Amino acid sequence: MHKHLQMEEEVMDLLIGGFSVVMLIATMTVVSLWRKNRTRRLAFYWIFAHFLLLSIAAYFAFRAISFDLTHPQASEEISLLLGKAGLAWGAGMVCLLAGIVKLSRR
């Protein structure tokens, strides 16, 4: 039997579902704004890159919290997954900032 981080059984499904719903709403909002303002196309590409990298970060983080704790190198694997999540999140934040800068220029 696999031993994971102790959580209620439905928590992982709620985390994934909640993240997916929020990302869907955010993506639909940005697509709507993009359609209204086609002149700032590059800014919206940066924001979409942010969404992609944030989703990758969440994937690695979700894998880390659901990793099998009985694995011989669980600590190393979890640390690596969290490091990947952090790198993807950091790169995504740079993309978001680039998009905001591009949107704020006249």
N, CA, C and O atoms as a MOPAC input file, in Angstrom:
PM7 MOZYME 1SCF
protein

 N      0.84200 1    -1.18100 1     0.00000 1
 C      0.00000 1     0.00000 1     0.00000 1
 C      0.88700 1     1.24400 1     0.00000 1
 O      1.85300 1     1.33700 1     0.75800 1
 N      0.54100 1     2.19000 1    -0.85900 1
 C      1.30000 1     3.43400 1    -0.93500 1
 C      0.94000 1     4.33500 1     0.23800 1
 O     -0.22000 1     4.43700 1     0.64000 1
 N      1.95700 1     4.97900 1     0.76800 1
 C      1.72600 1     5.94500 1     1.83700 1
 C      2.01000 1     7.33000 1     1.27900 1
 O      3.12100 1     7.61000 1     0.82800 1
 N      1.00200 1     8.19400 1     1.31100 1
 C      1.11200 1     9.54800 1     0.79000 1
 C      0.97100 1    10.53100 1     1.93500 1
 O      0.68200 1    10.15300 1     3.07000 1
 N      1.17800 1    11.78400 1     1.61900 1
 C      0.90400 1    12.84700 1     2.56900 1
 C     -0.52600 1    12.68900 1     3.05300 1
 O     -1.44200 1    12.50200 1     2.25100 1
 N     -0.71900 1    12.76400 1     4.36100 1
 C     -2.05300 1    12.50600 1     4.90200 1
 C     -3.00900 1    13.64300 1     4.56000 1
 O     -2.82500 1    14.78900 1     4.96900 1
 N     -4.03700 1    13.28200 1     3.79500 1
 C     -5.09700 1    14.21100 1     3.40900 1
 C     -6.38800 1    13.42300 1     3.33300 1
 O     -6.37800 1    12.19700 1     3.22000 1
 N     -7.48700 1    14.13000 1     3.39400 1
 C     -8.76400 1    13.47600 1     3.15800 1
 C     -8.78200 1    12.98400 1     1.70900 1
 O     -8.09700 1    13.53900 1     0.85000 1
 N     -9.54500 1    11.97200 1     1.45400 1
 C     -9.54100 1    11.31100 1     0.14600 1
 C     -9.90900 1    12.23400 1    -1.01100 1
 O     -9.36400 1    12.09500 1    -2.10600 1
 N    -10.81700 1    13.16500 1    -0.78700 1
 C    -11.30400 1    14.02200 1    -1.86400 1
 C    -10.45100 1    15.25800 1    -2.09600 1
 O    -10.69600 1    15.99000 1    -3.05500 1
 N     -9.46300 1    15.51400 1    -1.25800 1
 C     -8.71200 1    16.76200 1    -1.32200 1
 C     -7.98700 1    16.93200 1    -2.65400 1
 O     -8.03900 1    18.01200 1    -3.24400 1
 N     -7.32400 1    15.90900 1    -3.13300 1
 C     -6.57500 1    16.03500 1    -4.39000 1
 C     -7.51700 1    16.34900 1    -5.55300 1
 O     -7.20300 1    17.18700 1    -6.39800 1
 N     -8.65800 1    15.68300 1    -5.59600 1
 C     -9.63600 1    15.97300 1    -6.65000 1
 C    -10.13900 1    17.41000 1    -6.55100 1
 O    -10.32800 1    18.07700 1    -7.56800 1
 N    -10.35600 1    17.88800 1    -5.31800 1
 C    -10.80300 1    19.26900 1    -5.12800 1
 C     -9.72400 1    20.26000 1    -5.54900 1
 O    -10.02800 1    21.28100 1    -6.16500 1
 N     -8.47400 1    19.96900 1    -5.22500 1
 C     -7.38100 1    20.84600 1    -5.63000 1
 C     -7.27400 1    20.93800 1    -7.15100 1
 O     -7.17600 1    22.02900 1    -7.71100 1
 N     -7.29400 1    19.80200 1    -7.79800 1
 C     -7.17900 1    19.77300 1    -9.26000 1
 C     -8.39700 1    20.43200 1    -9.90400 1
 O     -8.25500 1    21.22200 1   -10.83700 1
 N     -9.58000 1    20.11200 1    -9.41200 1
 C    -10.79600 1    20.70800 1    -9.95900 1
 C    -10.84000 1    22.21000 1    -9.74300 1
 O    -11.18500 1    22.96100 1   -10.65600 1
 N    -10.49500 1    22.65200 1    -8.54400 1
 C    -10.49400 1    24.08100 1    -8.25100 1
 C     -9.48300 1    24.83700 1    -9.09600 1
 O     -9.78100 1    25.90500 1    -9.63100 1
 N     -8.28900 1    24.28000 1    -9.21200 1
 C     -7.25700 1    24.91400 1   -10.04500 1
 C     -7.72900 1    24.99200 1   -11.49500 1
 O     -7.56000 1    26.02000 1   -12.15100 1
 N     -8.31200 1    23.92400 1   -11.98600 1
 C     -8.77500 1    23.89000 1   -13.37800 1
 C     -9.86600 1    24.92100 1   -13.64100 1
 O     -9.85300 1    25.59400 1   -14.67200 1
 N    -10.80900 1    25.04600 1   -12.71300 1
 C    -11.89200 1    26.01600 1   -12.88100 1
 C    -11.34100 1    27.43600 1   -12.88300 1
 O    -11.72300 1    28.24900 1   -13.72500 1
 N    -10.44500 1    27.74000 1   -11.94400 1
 C     -9.86700 1    29.08700 1   -11.87800 1
 C     -9.06300 1    29.38700 1   -13.14100 1
 O     -9.14800 1    30.49400 1   -13.67200 1
 N     -8.29200 1    28.43300 1   -13.62400 1
 C     -7.50700 1    28.64500 1   -14.84800 1
 C     -8.41600 1    28.81800 1   -16.05700 1
 O     -8.11800 1    29.62100 1   -16.94200 1
 N     -9.51300 1    28.08300 1   -16.10700 1
 C    -10.46800 1    28.23000 1   -17.21000 1
 C    -11.08800 1    29.62600 1   -17.20000 1
 O    -11.19200 1    30.26700 1   -18.24600 1
 N    -11.49600 1    30.09500 1   -16.03500 1
 C    -12.07000 1    31.44400 1   -15.93000 1
 C    -11.03600 1    32.49300 1   -16.32200 1
 O    -11.34900 1    33.42700 1   -17.06000 1
 N     -9.80500 1    32.34500 1   -15.83200 1
 C     -8.75200 1    33.30900 1   -16.15200 1
 C     -8.45600 1    33.31100 1   -17.65500 1
 O     -8.30100 1    34.37200 1   -18.26000 1
 N     -8.37800 1    32.13600 1   -18.24400 1
 C     -8.09100 1    32.04400 1   -19.67800 1
 C     -9.22000 1    32.65900 1   -20.50100 1
 O     -8.96200 1    33.38700 1   -21.46000 1
 N    -10.46700 1    32.37000 1   -20.13400 1
 C    -11.59700 1    32.94100 1   -20.86900 1
 C    -11.60600 1    34.46400 1   -20.74500 1
 O    -11.92800 1    35.16500 1   -21.70400 1
 N    -11.25700 1    34.97000 1   -19.57200 1
 C    -11.21200 1    36.42100 1   -19.37200 1
 C    -10.14600 1    37.06200 1   -20.24200 1
 O    -10.39000 1    38.08300 1   -20.88500 1
 N     -8.95900 1    36.45800 1   -20.26000 1
 C     -7.86300 1    37.01900 1   -21.05700 1
 C     -8.17200 1    36.91500 1   -22.55200 1
 O     -7.86100 1    37.83500 1   -23.30900 1
 N     -8.76800 1    35.82400 1   -22.98100 1
 C     -9.15300 1    35.69500 1   -24.39100 1
 C    -10.16100 1    36.78400 1   -24.75500 1
 O    -10.06600 1    37.38800 1   -25.82300 1
 N    -11.11900 1    37.03400 1   -23.87300 1
 C    -12.11300 1    38.08700 1   -24.11800 1
 C    -11.44000 1    39.45600 1   -24.22000 1
 O    -11.76000 1    40.23900 1   -25.11500 1
 N    -10.52000 1    39.74400 1   -23.31600 1
 C     -9.80100 1    41.02200 1   -23.36300 1
 C     -8.92400 1    41.12000 1   -24.60900 1
 O     -8.78700 1    42.19400 1   -25.19600 1
 N     -8.34000 1    40.00900 1   -25.00300 1
 C     -7.48000 1    39.97200 1   -26.18600 1
 C     -8.29100 1    40.30200 1   -27.44100 1
 O     -7.82200 1    41.02200 1   -28.32200 1
 N     -9.50000 1    39.77300 1   -27.50900 1
 C    -10.35700 1    40.04900 1   -28.67200 1
 C    -10.72600 1    41.52600 1   -28.76100 1
 O    -10.90000 1    42.06200 1   -29.85500 1
 N    -10.84500 1    42.17800 1   -27.61300 1
 C    -11.18800 1    43.59400 1   -27.59600 1
 C     -9.98700 1    44.48200 1   -27.91300 1
 O    -10.15800 1    45.62400 1   -28.33900 1
 N     -8.79000 1    43.97300 1   -27.71200 1
 C     -7.58100 1    44.78200 1   -27.87700 1
 C     -6.51800 1    43.98700 1   -28.64100 1
 O     -5.55800 1    43.49600 1   -28.04800 1
 N     -6.69100 1    43.86800 1   -29.92200 1
 C     -5.76900 1    43.07900 1   -30.74800 1
 C     -4.42800 1    43.77000 1   -30.98000 1
 O     -3.47800 1    43.13900 1   -31.44400 1
 N     -4.34300 1    45.05100 1   -30.66200 1
 C     -3.09400 1    45.77700 1   -30.91700 1
 C     -1.98900 1    45.38700 1   -29.93100 1
 O     -0.81100 1    45.60600 1   -30.21100 1
 N     -2.34500 1    44.82700 1   -28.81000 1
 C     -1.37000 1    44.43100 1   -27.78500 1
 C     -1.18200 1    42.90800 1   -27.77000 1
 O     -1.11100 1    42.29600 1   -26.70400 1
 N     -1.10300 1    42.31900 1   -28.93300 1
 C     -1.03800 1    40.86700 1   -29.07200 1
 C      0.11300 1    40.25000 1   -28.27900 1
 O     -0.07600 1    39.23100 1   -27.61500 1
 N      1.29700 1    40.85000 1   -28.33900 1
 C      2.46600 1    40.29600 1   -27.65800 1
 C      2.26400 1    40.23700 1   -26.14500 1
 O      2.70800 1    39.29000 1   -25.49600 1
 N      1.60400 1    41.23100 1   -25.58900 1
 C      1.33300 1    41.24300 1   -24.14900 1
 C      0.48500 1    40.03700 1   -23.74700 1
 O      0.74300 1    39.39700 1   -22.72800 1
 N     -0.51400 1    39.74200 1   -24.54600 1
 C     -1.37500 1    38.61600 1   -24.22700 1
 C     -0.64700 1    37.29000 1   -24.40700 1
 O     -0.93800 1    36.34000 1   -23.67900 1
 N      0.27700 1    37.19100 1   -25.33700 1
 C      1.08800 1    35.97900 1   -25.46700 1
 C      1.90200 1    35.74300 1   -24.20200 1
 O      2.03700 1    34.60400 1   -23.75500 1
 N      2.44500 1    36.81200 1   -23.62000 1
 C      3.18500 1    36.68600 1   -22.36600 1
 C      2.27400 1    36.18400 1   -21.24400 1
 O      2.68400 1    35.36100 1   -20.42600 1
 N      1.05600 1    36.67600 1   -21.21200 1
 C      0.12200 1    36.25300 1   -20.16800 1
 C     -0.27800 1    34.79300 1   -20.36400 1
 O     -0.40000 1    34.04900 1   -19.39000 1
 N     -0.48200 1    34.37800 1   -21.61300 1
 C     -0.78500 1    32.96700 1   -21.87200 1
 C      0.40000 1    32.07500 1   -21.50400 1
 O      0.21000 1    30.96300 1   -21.01000 1
 N      1.61700 1    32.55600 1   -21.74200 1
 C      2.80900 1    31.80000 1   -21.32400 1
 C      2.82500 1    31.65300 1   -19.80500 1
 O      3.20000 1    30.60500 1   -19.28000 1
 N      2.41700 1    32.70500 1   -19.10800 1
 C      2.31400 1    32.64500 1   -17.64500 1
 C      1.33600 1    31.54900 1   -17.22800 1
 O      1.64000 1    30.75000 1   -16.34200 1
 N      0.16700 1    31.50900 1   -17.86200 1
 C     -0.82600 1    30.48600 1   -17.52800 1
 C     -0.27000 1    29.08000 1   -17.76200 1
 O     -0.47200 1    28.18400 1   -16.94300 1
 N      0.42100 1    28.89400 1   -18.86900 1
 C      1.00300 1    27.58700 1   -19.17300 1
 C      2.02800 1    27.18400 1   -18.11500 1
 O      1.99300 1    26.06500 1   -17.60300 1
 N      2.93900 1    28.10000 1   -17.79100 1
 C      3.97100 1    27.78400 1   -16.80200 1
 C      3.36700 1    27.60100 1   -15.40400 1
 O      3.85000 1    26.77000 1   -14.63500 1
 N      2.34400 1    28.34400 1   -15.06900 1
 C      1.67000 1    28.16200 1   -13.78700 1
 C      1.01500 1    26.78600 1   -13.71700 1
 O      1.03400 1    26.14100 1   -12.66900 1
 N      0.43800 1    26.33900 1   -14.82100 1
 C     -0.16800 1    25.00700 1   -14.86100 1
 C      0.88900 1    23.92100 1   -14.71300 1
 O      0.65800 1    22.91800 1   -14.03800 1
 N      2.03900 1    24.11200 1   -15.33600 1
 C      3.14000 1    23.15300 1   -15.19200 1
 C      3.61900 1    23.12300 1   -13.74100 1
 O      3.89000 1    22.05200 1   -13.19700 1
 N      3.72400 1    24.29500 1   -13.11800 1
 C      4.13000 1    24.37200 1   -11.71500 1
 C      3.13200 1    23.63200 1   -10.81800 1
 O      3.52900 1    22.89900 1    -9.91300 1
 N      1.85300 1    23.82800 1   -11.07300 1
 C      0.83400 1    23.14400 1   -10.28000 1
 C      0.92000 1    21.63200 1   -10.47000 1
 O      0.75600 1    20.87500 1    -9.51300 1
 N      1.17500 1    21.19000 1   -11.70000 1
 C      1.33300 1    19.75900 1   -11.96900 1
 C      2.45300 1    19.16100 1   -11.11400 1
 O      2.26600 1    18.12600 1   -10.47400 1
 N      3.61100 1    19.81500 1   -11.10800 1
 C      4.72800 1    19.31100 1   -10.30700 1
 C      4.41100 1    19.36300 1    -8.81000 1
 O      4.76600 1    18.44300 1    -8.07300 1
 N      3.75100 1    20.42200 1    -8.35600 1
 C      3.39800 1    20.53100 1    -6.93700 1
 C      2.39400 1    19.45200 1    -6.53500 1
 O      2.52200 1    18.85500 1    -5.46700 1
 N      1.40400 1    19.20200 1    -7.37700 1
 C      0.42400 1    18.15300 1    -7.07800 1
 C      1.08800 1    16.78300 1    -7.05300 1
 O      0.75000 1    15.94100 1    -6.22100 1
 N      2.03400 1    16.55700 1    -7.96400 1
 C      2.76300 1    15.28400 1    -7.94000 1
 C      3.58000 1    15.15400 1    -6.66500 1
 O      3.69200 1    14.06200 1    -6.10600 1
 N      4.15300 1    16.26100 1    -6.20100 1
 C      4.97100 1    16.22100 1    -4.99100 1
 C      4.13000 1    15.86800 1    -3.76200 1
 O      4.55300 1    15.06000 1    -2.93600 1
 N      2.95600 1    16.46200 1    -3.63900 1
 C      2.16200 1    16.19100 1    -2.43800 1
 C      1.45900 1    14.84000 1    -2.49000 1
 O      0.94400 1    14.36900 1    -1.47500 1
 N      1.43400 1    14.21800 1    -3.65900 1
 C      0.81600 1    12.89200 1    -3.75100 1
 C      1.86400 1    11.79300 1    -3.96200 1
 O      1.51200 1    10.66500 1    -4.30800 1
 N      3.14200 1    12.11100 1    -3.75800 1
 C      4.21300 1    11.14800 1    -4.00300 1
 C      4.19300 1    10.04500 1    -2.94000 1
 O      3.85400 1    10.29200 1    -1.78200 1
 N      4.55400 1     8.84500 1    -3.34200 1
 C      4.60100 1     7.68200 1    -2.46200 1
 C      5.72800 1     7.85900 1    -1.43700 1
 O      6.90700 1     7.84700 1    -1.79100 1
 N      5.35200 1     8.02300 1    -0.17100 1
 C      6.34100 1     8.26500 1     0.87900 1
 C      7.15300 1     7.02500 1     1.24300 1
 O      8.16200 1     7.13700 1     1.93800 1
 N      6.73300 1     5.85000 1     0.78700 1
 C      7.49800 1     4.63500 1     1.07300 1
 C      8.59400 1     4.39800 1     0.03200 1
 O      9.39600 1     3.47700 1     0.18200 1
 N      8.63300 1     5.20000 1    -0.99600 1
 C      9.67600 1     5.09900 1    -2.02100 1
 C     11.03500 1     5.33000 1    -1.35400 1
 O     11.15500 1     6.21300 1    -0.50400 1
 N     12.06900 1     4.54800 1    -1.72600 1
 C     13.37400 1     4.68600 1    -1.06500 1
 C     13.97700 1     6.09300 1    -1.13700 1
 O     14.69100 1     6.50000 1    -0.22100 1
 N     13.70800 1     6.82000 1    -2.18500 1
 C     14.25500 1     8.16500 1    -2.32500 1
 C     13.13600 1     9.20900 1    -2.37700 1
 O     13.19300 1    10.15700 1    -3.16000 1
 N     12.14500 1     9.02200 1    -1.55200 1
 C     10.98400 1     9.91000 1    -1.56900 1
 C     11.38500 1    11.35600 1    -1.29800 1
 O     10.91600 1    12.26300 1    -1.98600 1
 N     12.23200 1    11.58000 1    -0.32200 1
 C     12.62600 1    12.94400 1     0.02700 1
 C     13.29300 1    13.64400 1    -1.14800 1
 O     12.99200 1    14.80200 1    -1.43700 1
 N     14.19300 1    12.94800 1    -1.82300 1
 C     14.88300 1    13.53100 1    -2.96800 1
 C     13.92300 1    13.80600 1    -4.12100 1
 O     13.98900 1    14.85800 1    -4.75600 1
 N     13.04000 1    12.86200 1    -4.38300 1
 C     12.08200 1    13.01800 1    -5.47700 1
 C     11.12100 1    14.17600 1    -5.21100 1
 O     10.83900 1    14.97400 1    -6.10500 1
 N     10.62500 1    14.26100 1    -3.98900 1
 C      9.71100 1    15.34300 1    -3.63700 1
 C     10.42600 1    16.68200 1    -3.73100 1
 O      9.86100 1    17.65800 1    -4.22600 1
 N     11.67100 1    16.73200 1    -3.25800 1
 C     12.44400 1    17.97800 1    -3.34700 1
 C     12.64300 1    18.39100 1    -4.79300 1
 O     12.52400 1    19.57100 1    -5.12200 1
 N     12.94700 1    17.42800 1    -5.66600 1
 C     13.12900 1    17.71400 1    -7.08500 1
 C     11.83100 1    18.23000 1    -7.71200 1
 O     11.84400 1    19.19900 1    -8.47100 1
 N     10.72000 1    17.57900 1    -7.39100 1
 C      9.42500 1    18.01600 1    -7.93200 1
 C      9.07900 1    19.42600 1    -7.46300 1
 O      8.59300 1    20.24100 1    -8.24700 1
 N      9.33000 1    19.71400 1    -6.18500 1
 C      9.04900 1    21.05900 1    -5.67600 1
 C      9.99200 1    22.08900 1    -6.29300 1
 O      9.59800 1    23.23100 1    -6.53300 1
 N     11.23800 1    21.68600 1    -6.54900 1
 C     12.16400 1    22.58600 1    -7.23300 1
 C     11.70600 1    22.90000 1    -8.64500 1
 O     11.78200 1    24.04700 1    -9.08500 1
 N     11.23000 1    21.88400 1    -9.35900 1
 C     10.69600 1    22.09700 1   -10.70800 1
 C      9.46600 1    22.99900 1   -10.66400 1
 O      9.29400 1    23.87000 1   -11.51700 1
 N      8.61700 1    22.78300 1    -9.66600 1
 C      7.42900 1    23.62300 1    -9.51500 1
 C      7.83200 1    25.07500 1    -9.27800 1
 O      7.24700 1    25.99300 1    -9.85200 1
 N      8.83400 1    25.27100 1    -8.43000 1
 C      9.29900 1    26.62200 1    -8.13900 1
 C      9.89900 1    27.30800 1    -9.34900 1
 O      9.65800 1    28.49500 1    -9.57200 1
 N     10.67600 1    26.57900 1   -10.13400 1
 C     11.26100 1    27.15400 1   -11.34800 1
 C     10.18200 1    27.53700 1   -12.35900 1
 O     10.22800 1    28.61600 1   -12.95000 1
 N      9.21500 1    26.64500 1   -12.54900 1
 C      8.12700 1    26.93700 1   -13.49200 1
 C      7.30800 1    28.13200 1   -13.00600 1
 O      6.92100 1    28.98600 1   -13.80400 1
 N      7.04400 1    28.19300 1   -11.70000 1
 C      6.29700 1    29.32800 1   -11.14800 1
 C      7.08000 1    30.63100 1   -11.33500 1
 O      6.51200 1    31.64300 1   -11.74500 1
 N      8.37800 1    30.60500 1   -11.03400 1
 C      9.20200 1    31.81000 1   -11.18200 1
 C      9.24600 1    32.29700 1   -12.62000 1
 O      9.11100 1    33.49200 1   -12.88300 1
 N      9.43600 1    31.36200 1   -13.55800 1
 C      9.45300 1    31.73300 1   -14.97300 1
 C      8.08800 1    32.28900 1   -15.39000 1
 O      8.01000 1    33.23200 1   -16.17700 1
 N      7.02100 1    31.70000 1   -14.86000 1
 C      5.68100 1    32.19200 1   -15.16400 1
 C      5.44500 1    33.60200 1   -14.64200 1
 O      4.77200 1    34.40500 1   -15.28800 1
 N      5.99700 1    33.89800 1   -13.48000 1
 C      5.84900 1    35.25000 1   -12.93000 1
 C      6.60600 1    36.26700 1   -13.78000 1
 O      6.14300 1    37.39500 1   -13.95000 1
 N      7.75600 1    35.88200 1   -14.31200 1
 C      8.49100 1    36.76900 1   -15.21800 1
 C      7.64500 1    37.04100 1   -16.46800 1
 O      7.57000 1    38.17700 1   -16.93800 1
 N      7.01500 1    36.00000 1   -16.99600 1
 C      6.15000 1    36.17300 1   -18.16500 1
 C      4.97300 1    37.08900 1   -17.84800 1
 O      4.61800 1    37.94500 1   -18.65800 1
 N      4.36800 1    36.91500 1   -16.67900 1
 C      3.25500 1    37.77900 1   -16.28900 1
 C      3.70100 1    39.23400 1   -16.19100 1
 O      3.00600 1    40.13200 1   -16.66600 1
 N      4.85500 1    39.46700 1   -15.57800 1
 C      5.36800 1    40.83200 1   -15.47500 1
 C      5.65500 1    41.43000 1   -16.84500 1
 O      5.38400 1    42.60700 1   -17.08300 1
 N      6.20900 1    40.61300 1   -17.75200 1
 C      6.46000 1    41.08900 1   -19.11000 1
 C      5.15200 1    41.47400 1   -19.79600 1
 O      5.08800 1    42.48600 1   -20.49400 1
 N      4.11100 1    40.66700 1   -19.59700 1
 C      2.81400 1    40.98500 1   -20.17200 1
 C      2.21600 1    42.26000 1   -19.60500 1
 O      1.63400 1    43.06100 1   -20.33500 1
 N      2.36300 1    42.44300 1   -18.30100 1
 C      1.84800 1    43.66400 1   -17.67300 1
 C      2.59000 1    44.89100 1   -18.18900 1
 O      1.97700 1    45.92200 1   -18.46400 1
 N      3.90700 1    44.77800 1   -18.32000 1
 C      4.69000 1    45.90700 1   -18.85000 1
 C      4.24100 1    46.23000 1   -20.27200 1
 O      4.05800 1    47.39700 1   -20.61800 1
 N      4.06600 1    45.20200 1   -21.09000 1
 C      3.62800 1    45.43500 1   -22.47400 1
 C      2.23500 1    46.06600 1   -22.53200 1
 O      1.97100 1    46.90800 1   -23.39000 1
 N      1.34300 1    45.66200 1   -21.62200 1
 C     -0.00500 1    46.24200 1   -21.60200 1
 C      0.00000 1    47.68700 1   -21.12700 1
 O     -0.84600 1    48.48300 1   -21.53400 1
 N      0.95000 1    48.02500 1   -20.26900 1
 C      0.95100 1    49.37300 1   -19.69300 1
 C      1.58600 1    50.41900 1   -20.61000 1
 O      1.44000 1    51.61800 1   -20.37600 1
 N      2.27800 1    49.97800 1   -21.63300 1
 C      2.88800 1    50.93300 1   -22.58100 1
 C      1.82900 1    51.47900 1   -23.50700 1
 O      0.85800 1    50.80100 1   -23.84400 1
 N      2.03600 1    52.71900 1   -23.91100 1
 C      1.05800 1    53.35300 1   -24.81000 1
 C      1.48500 1    53.24600 1   -26.21500 1
 O      0.78700 1    53.72300 1   -27.11000 1

